[in-house]
Short mmCIF file of C-alpha atoms and ligand atoms in Angstrom, two decimals:
data_model
loop_
_atom_site.label_atom_id
_atom_site.label_comp_id
_atom_site.label_asym_id
_atom_site.label_seq_id
_atom_site.Cartn_x
_atom_site.Cartn_y
_atom_site.Cartn_z
CA MET A 1 -91.48 40.92 -34.72
CA THR A 2 -95.15 41.20 -33.31
CA ASN A 3 -96.90 43.17 -30.75
CA LYS A 4 -100.36 42.14 -31.89
CA TYR A 5 -102.30 40.71 -28.98
CA MET A 6 -102.65 36.70 -29.43
CA TYR A 7 -104.14 33.39 -28.52
CA PHE A 8 -101.85 30.37 -27.93
CA ILE A 9 -104.50 27.30 -27.17
CA ALA A 10 -103.11 23.94 -26.26
CA ASN A 11 -105.41 21.13 -27.46
CA TRP A 12 -104.06 17.97 -25.28
CA LYS A 13 -106.92 15.88 -26.82
CA MET A 14 -106.92 12.64 -25.97
CA PHE A 15 -103.62 12.70 -23.99
CA GLY A 16 -102.73 13.65 -20.31
CA ASN A 17 -103.21 12.20 -16.41
CA LEU A 18 -103.05 13.53 -13.11
CA ASN A 19 -99.04 13.65 -13.75
CA SER A 20 -99.33 15.56 -16.71
CA LEU A 21 -100.21 18.36 -14.46
CA ASN A 22 -96.59 19.10 -13.12
CA SER A 23 -95.39 20.39 -16.82
CA LEU A 24 -97.50 23.10 -16.03
CA HIS A 25 -94.84 24.77 -13.62
CA ASN A 26 -92.75 25.65 -16.12
CA VAL A 27 -95.71 27.05 -18.54
CA ASN A 28 -96.92 29.06 -15.56
CA SER A 29 -93.40 30.66 -14.53
CA PHE A 30 -92.56 31.23 -17.87
CA PHE A 31 -95.48 33.38 -18.30
CA LYS A 32 -94.94 35.15 -14.54
CA ASN A 33 -91.52 36.24 -16.10
CA PHE A 34 -92.52 36.95 -19.43
CA LYS A 35 -92.38 40.56 -20.54
CA LYS A 36 -95.45 40.71 -23.48
CA LYS A 37 -97.53 38.28 -20.84
CA LYS A 38 -100.16 41.32 -21.44
CA LEU A 39 -100.25 40.28 -25.34
CA ILE A 40 -101.06 36.90 -24.70
CA LYS A 41 -104.21 34.58 -23.60
CA ILE A 42 -102.86 30.94 -23.02
CA ILE A 43 -105.80 28.19 -22.72
CA TYR A 44 -105.27 24.84 -21.98
CA CYS A 45 -108.00 22.41 -23.25
CA PRO A 46 -106.78 19.24 -21.51
CA PRO A 47 -109.23 15.90 -21.36
CA ASN A 48 -112.22 16.89 -19.01
CA THR A 49 -110.71 14.54 -16.53
CA LEU A 50 -108.23 17.48 -15.79
CA ILE A 51 -110.13 20.36 -15.91
CA ARG A 52 -110.79 20.19 -12.43
CA PRO A 53 -107.19 19.84 -11.24
CA MET A 54 -106.06 22.11 -13.76
CA SER A 55 -108.08 24.66 -12.75
CA LYS A 56 -106.79 24.42 -9.26
CA LYS A 57 -103.41 24.47 -10.29
CA LEU A 58 -103.77 27.92 -12.69
CA LYS A 59 -106.03 29.57 -10.03
CA THR A 60 -103.71 32.21 -9.09
CA SER A 61 -101.96 32.74 -12.99
CA HIS A 62 -103.67 34.11 -16.09
CA ILE A 63 -103.64 31.03 -17.94
CA GLU A 64 -107.67 29.67 -18.66
CA VAL A 65 -108.94 26.24 -18.87
CA GLY A 66 -111.30 25.11 -21.55
CA ALA A 67 -113.22 21.88 -22.93
CA GLN A 68 -112.52 19.94 -25.82
CA ASN A 69 -116.25 19.59 -26.84
CA CYS A 70 -119.74 19.47 -24.95
CA HIS A 71 -123.09 17.83 -25.29
CA GLU A 72 -125.53 20.45 -27.06
CA ASN A 73 -128.37 20.04 -24.10
CA GLU A 74 -128.32 22.53 -21.58
CA SER A 75 -129.83 20.60 -18.53
CA PHE A 76 -128.77 17.01 -16.92
CA GLY A 77 -130.35 14.43 -19.29
CA PRO A 78 -129.98 10.38 -20.19
CA PHE A 79 -126.96 10.88 -22.39
CA THR A 80 -124.36 8.22 -21.38
CA GLY A 81 -121.09 9.31 -21.28
CA SER A 82 -121.26 12.74 -22.42
CA VAL A 83 -120.85 16.09 -20.45
CA ASN A 84 -122.59 19.45 -20.91
CA SER A 85 -121.63 23.29 -20.74
CA LEU A 86 -122.56 23.97 -17.81
CA MET A 87 -121.34 20.59 -16.48
CA LEU A 88 -117.95 21.82 -18.00
CA LYS A 89 -118.28 25.27 -16.33
CA ASN A 90 -119.04 23.98 -12.85
CA VAL A 91 -115.50 22.17 -12.97
CA GLY A 92 -113.62 25.55 -14.49
CA ALA A 93 -113.78 25.71 -17.75
CA LYS A 94 -114.07 29.15 -19.37
CA PHE A 95 -113.44 28.14 -22.85
CA VAL A 96 -114.75 25.21 -25.35
CA ILE A 97 -113.68 23.79 -28.54
CA ILE A 98 -116.59 22.89 -30.63
CA GLY A 99 -116.46 21.78 -34.47
CA HIS A 100 -113.28 20.20 -34.22
CA SER A 101 -112.85 18.14 -37.21
CA GLU A 102 -111.72 15.15 -35.20
CA ASN A 103 -115.30 15.50 -33.84
CA ARG A 104 -116.83 16.46 -37.44
CA GLN A 105 -115.53 13.05 -38.73
CA ALA A 106 -117.01 11.24 -35.90
CA GLY A 107 -120.58 12.35 -37.09
CA GLU A 108 -120.86 15.93 -36.06
CA ASN A 109 -122.40 17.85 -38.85
CA ASN A 110 -123.00 21.56 -38.63
CA GLN A 111 -126.31 21.67 -37.39
CA LEU A 112 -125.50 19.50 -34.25
CA ILE A 113 -122.36 21.96 -34.06
CA ASN A 114 -124.96 24.87 -33.91
CA LEU A 115 -126.92 23.78 -31.12
CA LYS A 116 -123.83 22.79 -29.22
CA ILE A 117 -122.16 26.58 -29.61
CA LYS A 118 -125.61 28.17 -28.36
CA SER A 119 -125.82 25.86 -25.43
CA ALA A 120 -122.39 26.73 -24.42
CA LEU A 121 -122.66 30.34 -25.40
CA LYS A 122 -125.87 30.65 -22.83
CA ALA A 123 -123.74 28.68 -20.11
CA GLY A 124 -121.25 31.36 -20.25
CA LEU A 125 -118.27 30.03 -21.99
CA LYS A 126 -116.24 31.11 -24.76
CA ILE A 127 -116.38 29.40 -28.21
CA ILE A 128 -113.16 28.02 -30.01
CA PHE A 129 -115.15 27.42 -33.06
CA CYS A 130 -113.23 25.00 -35.51
CA ILE A 131 -113.89 24.81 -38.99
CA GLY A 132 -111.63 23.68 -42.16
CA GLU A 133 -111.50 21.78 -45.12
CA THR A 134 -110.24 18.09 -46.10
CA LEU A 135 -107.72 17.47 -48.92
CA LYS A 136 -110.00 15.96 -51.35
CA GLU A 137 -112.35 19.34 -50.84
CA LYS A 138 -108.81 21.72 -51.02
CA ARG A 139 -108.11 19.58 -54.53
CA LYS A 140 -111.22 20.09 -56.00
CA LYS A 141 -111.01 23.85 -54.75
CA GLN A 142 -113.93 24.25 -52.70
CA THR A 143 -112.18 25.27 -49.57
CA LYS A 144 -113.98 28.71 -49.67
CA LYS A 145 -117.15 27.20 -50.40
CA ILE A 146 -117.01 24.64 -47.39
CA LEU A 147 -115.78 27.59 -45.28
CA ALA A 148 -118.49 29.35 -45.86
CA LYS A 149 -121.06 26.93 -45.12
CA GLN A 150 -119.42 25.73 -42.26
CA ILE A 151 -119.77 29.45 -40.77
CA LEU A 152 -123.49 30.45 -41.88
CA LEU A 153 -124.38 26.77 -40.54
CA GLY A 154 -122.45 26.98 -37.53
CA LEU A 155 -123.09 30.30 -36.60
CA ASN A 156 -126.82 30.71 -37.85
CA LYS A 157 -129.38 32.56 -35.59
CA ILE A 158 -126.15 33.68 -33.09
CA LYS A 159 -126.45 37.32 -33.28
CA ASP A 160 -123.87 38.19 -30.05
CA LYS A 161 -120.62 36.66 -31.20
CA LYS A 162 -117.93 38.46 -29.40
CA ASN A 163 -117.27 35.71 -27.14
CA ILE A 164 -116.34 33.05 -30.34
CA LEU A 165 -112.99 32.94 -31.57
CA ILE A 166 -112.68 30.87 -35.19
CA ALA A 167 -109.80 28.25 -35.80
CA TYR A 168 -109.38 27.91 -39.16
CA GLU A 169 -107.84 24.27 -39.28
CA PRO A 170 -107.24 22.65 -42.64
CA VAL A 171 -108.35 19.06 -41.62
CA TRP A 172 -105.19 17.83 -44.33
CA SER A 173 -102.67 19.70 -41.70
CA ILE A 174 -103.97 18.47 -38.67
CA GLY A 175 -101.03 16.01 -37.34
CA THR A 176 -99.26 15.68 -40.85
CA GLY A 177 -96.40 18.45 -40.43
CA MET A 178 -98.29 20.21 -43.34
CA ILE A 179 -99.15 23.70 -43.39
CA PRO A 180 -100.75 26.25 -46.45
CA LYS A 181 -98.63 28.35 -48.13
CA SER A 182 -98.32 31.66 -46.57
CA ASN A 183 -100.30 33.53 -49.49
CA GLU A 184 -103.02 30.81 -49.50
CA LEU A 185 -103.05 31.21 -45.30
CA PHE A 186 -103.48 34.86 -45.88
CA ASN A 187 -106.20 34.74 -48.14
CA THR A 188 -107.73 32.32 -46.07
CA VAL A 189 -108.30 34.02 -43.08
CA ASP A 190 -108.85 37.22 -44.70
CA PHE A 191 -111.91 35.27 -46.21
CA ILE A 192 -113.01 33.84 -42.93
CA LYS A 193 -112.49 37.63 -41.69
CA LYS A 194 -114.82 38.93 -44.48
CA LYS A 195 -117.59 36.42 -43.66
CA THR A 196 -117.72 36.78 -40.15
CA ASN A 197 -117.63 40.39 -39.75
CA ASN A 198 -114.36 40.56 -38.28
CA GLN A 199 -114.09 37.64 -35.68
CA LYS A 200 -110.73 36.72 -34.24
CA VAL A 201 -109.20 33.89 -36.60
CA LEU A 202 -106.75 31.43 -35.13
CA TYR A 203 -104.73 29.16 -37.33
CA GLY A 204 -104.65 25.26 -36.13
CA GLY A 205 -102.43 22.25 -37.60
CA SER A 206 -99.06 21.12 -36.99
CA VAL A 207 -98.29 24.39 -35.36
CA ASN A 208 -94.55 23.47 -34.11
CA PRO A 209 -91.40 25.38 -33.07
CA LYS A 210 -89.76 24.92 -36.28
CA ASN A 211 -92.66 26.28 -38.74
CA ILE A 212 -93.66 29.64 -36.19
CA HIS A 213 -91.64 31.83 -37.99
CA LEU A 214 -93.60 31.61 -41.16
CA LEU A 215 -97.20 31.07 -39.44
CA LYS A 216 -96.14 34.46 -37.64
CA SER A 217 -95.52 36.68 -40.49
CA ILE A 218 -99.24 35.91 -41.54
CA VAL A 219 -100.43 39.14 -40.20
CA ASN A 220 -103.77 38.72 -40.14
CA ILE A 221 -103.71 35.76 -37.98
CA ASP A 222 -104.94 35.98 -34.23
CA GLY A 223 -102.95 33.06 -32.12
CA TYR A 224 -102.45 29.39 -32.79
CA LEU A 225 -104.46 26.26 -31.62
CA VAL A 226 -101.70 23.87 -31.18
CA GLY A 227 -102.17 20.23 -30.86
CA GLY A 228 -99.26 17.80 -30.81
CA SER A 229 -96.42 20.17 -29.74
CA SER A 230 -98.89 21.43 -26.66
CA GLN A 231 -97.91 18.53 -24.68
CA ASP A 232 -94.72 19.34 -24.57
CA PRO A 233 -94.02 22.52 -22.27
CA LYS A 234 -90.66 23.51 -23.99
CA LYS A 235 -92.22 23.37 -27.68
CA PHE A 236 -95.69 25.30 -26.39
CA ILE A 237 -93.15 27.98 -24.66
CA ASP A 238 -91.19 27.95 -27.73
CA ILE A 239 -93.93 28.61 -30.07
CA ILE A 240 -95.11 31.51 -28.03
CA LYS A 241 -91.56 32.98 -27.68
CA LYS A 242 -90.69 32.62 -31.40
CA THR A 243 -93.98 34.35 -32.15
CA TYR A 244 -92.65 37.62 -30.08
CA ASN A 245 -88.96 38.17 -31.28
P1 PGA B 301 -102.00 19.42 -33.90
O1 PGA B 301 -103.22 19.60 -34.01
O2 PGA B 301 -101.05 20.69 -34.00
O3 PGA B 301 -101.29 17.98 -33.46
O4 PGA B 301 -101.85 19.36 -35.65
C1 PGA B 301 -104.30 20.39 -33.97
C2 PGA B 301 -105.71 20.67 -33.59
O5 PGA B 301 -105.95 19.09 -34.23
O6 PGA B 301 -106.21 21.27 -32.62
#
């Protein structure tokens, strides 16, 4: 049983429409009655199209809303299809995920991620900064080297890190059902904490109600970034409940 303050972040990715917001009712009422609610922070990161209606729906709750990415430009500009941090904040986002491996794979490099983090911090958003190695890098035993580089370049020239959460997401564990071995995960989280002067470190990658008993035993993890299982409110609630019993 843990009595630690933990983050539970739902990353809906490109899933969900207005109807999906009905499922928030369950999470909201669970949260209201949850005895350990003071220990948890729930953050929903839906697609941009749902940020506004979701924020309205969650207005009276303590559940917060975040975005899944942002453009690095601080002001308006000719960037077709893009949205910047101020625009996200304007519709109710308090957090933004930056550096997710799905966006790194689509071409985002560490320098761009650094610019995005800086502009989002300036806009007053809190950051969920994702890092993680690929399977190939893991096999070559390069995990620490890759993470160190992602941290060094991603957080370059950012002095005040109090509004940054780090999400360690091994690329090979995202959506695959695989999670790292417990001792490996403990050591990697420990490494990230040492490299970042003790930032909060969340774990992401196939977190589900079945493996949460293993994950929760890794005592240095400060929360979870949940993809697939966060779309089903029952599973997401189950993950939270099981973390605390
Ligand atoms: P998953 O995704 O839980 O579906 O593996 C996690 C993530 O990509 O943030």
